[in-house]
mmCIF file of C-alpha atoms and ligand atoms in Angstrom:
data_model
loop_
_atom_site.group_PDB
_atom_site.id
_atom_site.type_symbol
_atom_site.label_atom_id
_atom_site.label_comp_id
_atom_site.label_asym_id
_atom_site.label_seq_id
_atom_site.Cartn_x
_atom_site.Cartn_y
_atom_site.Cartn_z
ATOM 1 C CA UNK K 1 -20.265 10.659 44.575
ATOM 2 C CA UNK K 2 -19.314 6.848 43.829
ATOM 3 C CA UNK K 3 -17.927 6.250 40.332
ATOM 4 C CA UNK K 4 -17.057 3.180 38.499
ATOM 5 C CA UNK K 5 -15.331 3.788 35.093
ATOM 6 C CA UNK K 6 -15.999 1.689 32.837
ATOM 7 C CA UNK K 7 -14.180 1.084 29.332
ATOM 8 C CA UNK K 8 -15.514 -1.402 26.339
ATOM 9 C CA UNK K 9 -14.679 -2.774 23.039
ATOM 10 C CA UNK K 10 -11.051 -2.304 23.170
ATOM 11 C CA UNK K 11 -8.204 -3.390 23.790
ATOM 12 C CA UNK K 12 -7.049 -1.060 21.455
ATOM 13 C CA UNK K 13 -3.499 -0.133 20.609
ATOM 14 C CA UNK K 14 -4.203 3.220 20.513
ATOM 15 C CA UNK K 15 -6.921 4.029 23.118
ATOM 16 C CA UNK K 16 -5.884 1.693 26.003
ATOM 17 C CA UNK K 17 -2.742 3.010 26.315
ATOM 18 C CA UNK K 18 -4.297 6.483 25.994
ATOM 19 C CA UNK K 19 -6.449 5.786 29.075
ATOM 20 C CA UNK K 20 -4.181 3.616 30.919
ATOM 21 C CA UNK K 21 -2.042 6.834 31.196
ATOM 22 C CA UNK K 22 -5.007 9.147 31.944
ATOM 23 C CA UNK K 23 -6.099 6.791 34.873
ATOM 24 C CA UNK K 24 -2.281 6.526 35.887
ATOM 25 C CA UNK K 25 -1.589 9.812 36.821
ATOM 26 C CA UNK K 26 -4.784 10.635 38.468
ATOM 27 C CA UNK K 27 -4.254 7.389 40.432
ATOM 28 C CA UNK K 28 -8.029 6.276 39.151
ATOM 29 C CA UNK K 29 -8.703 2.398 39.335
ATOM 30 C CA UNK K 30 -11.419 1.131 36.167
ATOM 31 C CA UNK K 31 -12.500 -1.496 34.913
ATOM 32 C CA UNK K 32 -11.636 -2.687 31.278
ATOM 33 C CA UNK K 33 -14.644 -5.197 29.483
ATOM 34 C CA UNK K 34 -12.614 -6.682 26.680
ATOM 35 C CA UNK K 35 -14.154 -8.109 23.508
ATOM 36 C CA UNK K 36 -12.800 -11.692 23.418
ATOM 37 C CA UNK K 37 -10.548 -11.597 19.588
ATOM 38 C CA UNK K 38 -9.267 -8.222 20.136
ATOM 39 C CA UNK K 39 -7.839 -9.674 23.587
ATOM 40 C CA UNK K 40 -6.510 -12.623 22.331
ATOM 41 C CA UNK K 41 -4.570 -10.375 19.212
ATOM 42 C CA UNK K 42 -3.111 -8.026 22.400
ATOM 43 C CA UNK K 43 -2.762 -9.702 25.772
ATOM 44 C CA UNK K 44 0.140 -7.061 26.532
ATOM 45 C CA UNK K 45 -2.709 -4.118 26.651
ATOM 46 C CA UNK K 46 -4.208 -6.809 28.942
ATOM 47 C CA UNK K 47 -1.403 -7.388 31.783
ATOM 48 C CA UNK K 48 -0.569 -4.136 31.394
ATOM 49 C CA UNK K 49 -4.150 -2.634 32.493
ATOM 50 C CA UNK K 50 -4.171 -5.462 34.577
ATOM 51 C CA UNK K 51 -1.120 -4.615 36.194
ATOM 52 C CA UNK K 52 -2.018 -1.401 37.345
ATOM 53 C CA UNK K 53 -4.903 -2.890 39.480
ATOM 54 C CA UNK K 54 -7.342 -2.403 36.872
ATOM 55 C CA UNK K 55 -10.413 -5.291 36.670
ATOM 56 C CA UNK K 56 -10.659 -7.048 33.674
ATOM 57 C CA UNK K 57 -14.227 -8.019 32.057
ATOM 58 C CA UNK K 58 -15.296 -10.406 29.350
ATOM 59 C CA UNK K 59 -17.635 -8.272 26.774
ATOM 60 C CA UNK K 60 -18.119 -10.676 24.257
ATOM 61 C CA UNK K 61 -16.064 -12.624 21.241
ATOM 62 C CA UNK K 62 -16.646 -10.671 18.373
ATOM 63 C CA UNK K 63 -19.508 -7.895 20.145
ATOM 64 C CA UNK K 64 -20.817 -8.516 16.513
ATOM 65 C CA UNK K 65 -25.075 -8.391 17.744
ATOM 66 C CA UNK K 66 -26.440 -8.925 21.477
ATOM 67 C CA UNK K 67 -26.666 -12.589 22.420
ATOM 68 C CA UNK K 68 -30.518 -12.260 22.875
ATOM 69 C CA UNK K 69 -30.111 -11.825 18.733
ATOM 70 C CA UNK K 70 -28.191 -14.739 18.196
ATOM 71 C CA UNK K 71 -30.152 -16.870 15.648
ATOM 72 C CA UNK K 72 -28.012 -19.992 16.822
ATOM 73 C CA UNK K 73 -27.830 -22.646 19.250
ATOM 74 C CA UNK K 74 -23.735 -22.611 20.772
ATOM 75 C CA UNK K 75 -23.592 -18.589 20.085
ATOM 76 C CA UNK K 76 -23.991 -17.235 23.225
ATOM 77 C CA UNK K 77 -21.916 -19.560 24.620
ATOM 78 C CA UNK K 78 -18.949 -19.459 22.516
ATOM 79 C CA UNK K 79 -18.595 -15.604 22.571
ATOM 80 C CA UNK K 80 -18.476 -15.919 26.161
ATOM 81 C CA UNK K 81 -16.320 -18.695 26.623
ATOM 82 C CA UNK K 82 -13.488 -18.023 23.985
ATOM 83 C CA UNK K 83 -13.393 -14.324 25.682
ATOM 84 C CA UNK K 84 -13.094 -15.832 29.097
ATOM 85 C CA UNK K 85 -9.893 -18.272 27.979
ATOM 86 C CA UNK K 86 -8.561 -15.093 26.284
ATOM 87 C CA UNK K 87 -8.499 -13.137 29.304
ATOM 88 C CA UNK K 88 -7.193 -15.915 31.205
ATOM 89 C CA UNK K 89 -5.082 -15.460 34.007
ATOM 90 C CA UNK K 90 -5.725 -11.753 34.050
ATOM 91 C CA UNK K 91 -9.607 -12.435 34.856
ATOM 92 C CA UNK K 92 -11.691 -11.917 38.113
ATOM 93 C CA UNK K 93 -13.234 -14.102 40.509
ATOM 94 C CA UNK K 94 -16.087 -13.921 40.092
ATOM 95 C CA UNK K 95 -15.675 -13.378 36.252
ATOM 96 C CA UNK K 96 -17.401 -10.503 35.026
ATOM 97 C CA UNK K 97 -19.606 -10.150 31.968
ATOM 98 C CA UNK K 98 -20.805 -6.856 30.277
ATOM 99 C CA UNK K 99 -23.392 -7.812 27.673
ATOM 100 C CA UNK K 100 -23.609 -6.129 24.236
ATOM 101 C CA UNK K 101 -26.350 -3.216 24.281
ATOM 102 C CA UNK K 102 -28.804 -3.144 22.293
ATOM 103 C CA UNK K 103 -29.737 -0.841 19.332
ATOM 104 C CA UNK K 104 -29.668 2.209 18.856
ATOM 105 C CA UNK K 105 -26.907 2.025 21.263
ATOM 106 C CA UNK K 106 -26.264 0.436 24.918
ATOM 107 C CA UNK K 107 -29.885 0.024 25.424
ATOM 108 C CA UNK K 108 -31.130 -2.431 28.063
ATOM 109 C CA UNK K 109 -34.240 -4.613 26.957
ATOM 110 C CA UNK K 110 -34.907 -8.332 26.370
ATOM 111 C CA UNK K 111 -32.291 -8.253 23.326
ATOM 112 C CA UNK K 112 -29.001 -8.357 25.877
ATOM 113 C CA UNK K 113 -29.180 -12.120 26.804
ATOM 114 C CA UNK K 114 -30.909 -15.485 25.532
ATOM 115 C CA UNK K 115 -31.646 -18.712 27.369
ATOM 116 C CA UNK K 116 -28.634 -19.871 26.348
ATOM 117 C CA UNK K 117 -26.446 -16.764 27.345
ATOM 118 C CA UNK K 118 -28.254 -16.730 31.023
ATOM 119 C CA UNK K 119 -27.570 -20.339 31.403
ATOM 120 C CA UNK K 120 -23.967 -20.116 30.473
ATOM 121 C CA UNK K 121 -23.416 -17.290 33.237
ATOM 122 C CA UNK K 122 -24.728 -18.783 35.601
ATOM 123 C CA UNK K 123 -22.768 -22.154 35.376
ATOM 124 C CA UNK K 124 -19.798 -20.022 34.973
ATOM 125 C CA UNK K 125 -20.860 -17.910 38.188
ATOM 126 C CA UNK K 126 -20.168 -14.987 36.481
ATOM 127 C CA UNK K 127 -21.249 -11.460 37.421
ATOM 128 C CA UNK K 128 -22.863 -9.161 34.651
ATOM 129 C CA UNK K 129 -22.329 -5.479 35.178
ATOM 130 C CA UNK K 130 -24.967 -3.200 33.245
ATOM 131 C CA UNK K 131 -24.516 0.748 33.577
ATOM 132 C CA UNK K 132 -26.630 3.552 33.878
ATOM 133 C CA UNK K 133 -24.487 6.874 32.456
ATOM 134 C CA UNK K 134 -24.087 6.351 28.771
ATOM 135 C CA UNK K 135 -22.087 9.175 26.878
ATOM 136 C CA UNK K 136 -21.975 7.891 23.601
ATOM 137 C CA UNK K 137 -18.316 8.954 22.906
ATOM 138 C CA UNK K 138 -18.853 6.544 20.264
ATOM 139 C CA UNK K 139 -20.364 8.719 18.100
ATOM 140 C CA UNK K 140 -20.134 11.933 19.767
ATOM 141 C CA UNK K 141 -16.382 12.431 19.843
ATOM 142 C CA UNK K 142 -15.966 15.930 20.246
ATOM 143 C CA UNK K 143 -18.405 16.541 22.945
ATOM 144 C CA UNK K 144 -19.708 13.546 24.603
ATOM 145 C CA UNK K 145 -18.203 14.468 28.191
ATOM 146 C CA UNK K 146 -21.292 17.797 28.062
ATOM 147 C CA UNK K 147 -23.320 17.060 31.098
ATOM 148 C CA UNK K 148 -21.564 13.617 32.260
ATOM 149 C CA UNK K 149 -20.332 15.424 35.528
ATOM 150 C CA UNK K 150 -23.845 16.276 36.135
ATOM 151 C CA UNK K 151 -25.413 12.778 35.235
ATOM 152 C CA UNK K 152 -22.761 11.157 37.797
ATOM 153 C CA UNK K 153 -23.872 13.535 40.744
ATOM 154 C CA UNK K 154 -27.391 12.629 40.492
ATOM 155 C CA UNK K 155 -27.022 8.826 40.634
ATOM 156 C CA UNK K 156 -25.862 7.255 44.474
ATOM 157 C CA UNK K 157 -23.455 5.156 42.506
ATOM 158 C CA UNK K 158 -22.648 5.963 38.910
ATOM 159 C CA UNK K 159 -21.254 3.669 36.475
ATOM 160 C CA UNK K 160 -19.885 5.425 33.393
ATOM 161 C CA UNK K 161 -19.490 3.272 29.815
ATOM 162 C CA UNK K 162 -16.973 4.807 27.835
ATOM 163 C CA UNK K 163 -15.161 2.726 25.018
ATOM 164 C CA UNK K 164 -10.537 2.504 24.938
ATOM 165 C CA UNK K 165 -11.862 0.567 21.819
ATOM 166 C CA UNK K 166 -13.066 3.701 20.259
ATOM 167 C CA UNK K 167 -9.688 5.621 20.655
ATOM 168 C CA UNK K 168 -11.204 8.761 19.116
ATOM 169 C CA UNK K 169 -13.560 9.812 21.544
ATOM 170 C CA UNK K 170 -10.767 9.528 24.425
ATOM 171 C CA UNK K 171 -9.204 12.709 24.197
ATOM 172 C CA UNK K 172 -11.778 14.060 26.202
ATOM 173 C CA UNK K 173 -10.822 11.871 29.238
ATOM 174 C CA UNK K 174 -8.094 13.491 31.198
ATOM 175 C CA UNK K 175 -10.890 16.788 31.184
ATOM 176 C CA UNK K 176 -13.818 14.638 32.540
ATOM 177 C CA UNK K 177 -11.647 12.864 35.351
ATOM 178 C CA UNK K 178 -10.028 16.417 36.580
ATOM 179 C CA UNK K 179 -13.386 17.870 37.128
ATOM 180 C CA UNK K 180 -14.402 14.507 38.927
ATOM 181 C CA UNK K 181 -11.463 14.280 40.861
ATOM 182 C CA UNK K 182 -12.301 18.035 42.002
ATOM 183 C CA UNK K 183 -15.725 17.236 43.089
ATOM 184 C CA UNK K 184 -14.494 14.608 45.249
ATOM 185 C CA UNK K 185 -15.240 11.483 43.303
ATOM 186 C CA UNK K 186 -15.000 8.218 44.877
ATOM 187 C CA UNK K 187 -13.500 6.168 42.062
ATOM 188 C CA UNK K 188 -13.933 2.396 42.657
ATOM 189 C CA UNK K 189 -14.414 -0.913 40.628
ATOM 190 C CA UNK K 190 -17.127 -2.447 42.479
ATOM 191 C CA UNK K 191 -20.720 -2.013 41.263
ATOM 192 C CA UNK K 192 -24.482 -0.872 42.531
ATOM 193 C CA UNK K 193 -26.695 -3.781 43.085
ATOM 194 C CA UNK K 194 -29.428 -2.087 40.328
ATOM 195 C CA UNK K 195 -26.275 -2.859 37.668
ATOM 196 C CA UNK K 196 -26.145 -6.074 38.382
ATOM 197 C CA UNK K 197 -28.731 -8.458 37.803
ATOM 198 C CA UNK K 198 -26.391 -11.552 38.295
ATOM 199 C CA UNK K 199 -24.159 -11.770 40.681
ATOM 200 C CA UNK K 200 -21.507 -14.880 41.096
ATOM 201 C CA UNK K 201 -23.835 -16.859 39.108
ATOM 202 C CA UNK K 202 -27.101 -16.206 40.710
ATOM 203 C CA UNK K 203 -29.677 -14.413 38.619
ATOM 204 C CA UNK K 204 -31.938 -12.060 41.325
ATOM 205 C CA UNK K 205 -35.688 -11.071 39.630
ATOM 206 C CA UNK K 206 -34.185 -8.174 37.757
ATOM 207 C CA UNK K 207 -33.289 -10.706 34.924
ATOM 208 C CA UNK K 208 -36.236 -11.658 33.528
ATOM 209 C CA UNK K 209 -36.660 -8.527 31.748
ATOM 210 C CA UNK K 210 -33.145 -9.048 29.920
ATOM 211 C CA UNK K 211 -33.858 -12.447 28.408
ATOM 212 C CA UNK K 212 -35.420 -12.704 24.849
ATOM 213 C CA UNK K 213 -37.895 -15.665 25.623
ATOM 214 C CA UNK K 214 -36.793 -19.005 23.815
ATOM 215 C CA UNK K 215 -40.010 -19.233 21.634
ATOM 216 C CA UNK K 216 -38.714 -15.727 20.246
ATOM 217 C CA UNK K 217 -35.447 -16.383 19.797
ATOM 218 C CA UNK K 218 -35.572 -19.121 18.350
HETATM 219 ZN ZN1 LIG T 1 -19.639 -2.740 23.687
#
């Protein structure tokens, strides 16, 4: 059972920490997509998750709408390239990008990129990592982790979105990753091919579906 963790929208001061130290002592690597102005406020949660051999992500500026929303020319591009200088030295090569799902929450449609956004990650040679086990701790707090065990034994390679920047939800972490650990999870920061439809820069055919057309966007 491959599994790449996955945590959004923080830092936070309250939930990275809270996760760093759940992935500490279960010796569990992650990876950590940071939204740009929260990154820039707390670059300490960032060398310190960094530090501990986790992978750092860009996941947008200000995650305020999907960039296949944006209703303006230079959108896409800032939110990605302010995050990137924010993460700075603590960022991957490749860089990786985790685009804002779309409504009602982490869908993946034409809404996650524009013309603009595609264009920007490819000069950039960036690598965007989707997912495909959502838990929606988000707004299920109390009992997201129901069934996520299950969910990650089905899939050849899971990759789980959970969210430091929702600090709430977390303190059904160090549960989830004891029952993973004791079904023999393989816990890496790499991702499956079918979650990533860019890869260093180069968009493969499974893109074309993500990309509001220009005549719609704009
Ligand atoms: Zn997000």
């Amino acid at each position: 059972m491959r599994v790449t963790l996955t945590f959004d929208n923080g830092p936070d001061v309250e939930g990275t920490p809270m996760v760093l130290s759940a992935l500490a002592e279960r010796g569990i690597p992650a990876v950590f997509f940071v939204v740009g102005q929260k990154a820039d406020a707390h670059p300490e949660l960032l060398a310190a998750a960094s530090s501990a051999g986790h992978l750092i992500g860009n996941h947008t500026w200000s995650h305020s709408r999907p960039l296949g929303a944006a209703i303006e020319p230079g959108f896409a591009g800032a939110e990605i390239g302010r995050t990137q200088r924010a993460i700075g030295p603590y960022a991957e090569d490749p860089p990786l990008f985790r685009p804002v799902g779309a409504a009602p929450g982490a869908v993946i449609d034409d809404r996650l990129l524009d013309d603009e956004a595609l264009n920007v990650l490819e000069a950039g040679g960036y690598t965007m990592a989707l997912w495909n086990v959502v838990p929606h701790d988000w707004e299920r707090p109390d009992d997201w982790s129901d069934g996520v065990l299950e969910q990650c034994k089905r899939l050849e390679h899971a990759v789980v979105v959970l969210h430091d920047g929702y600090p709430a939800g977390m303190g059904l972490l160090p549960d989830l990753l004891d029952a993973l650990v004791s079904e023999g999870a393989d816990f890496r920061t790499d991702f499956p091919r079918s979650c990533t439809p860019i890869v260093a820069g180069v968009a493969g055919s499974a893109v074309g579906p993500l990309v509001t057309p220009r005549a719609a966007s704009r």
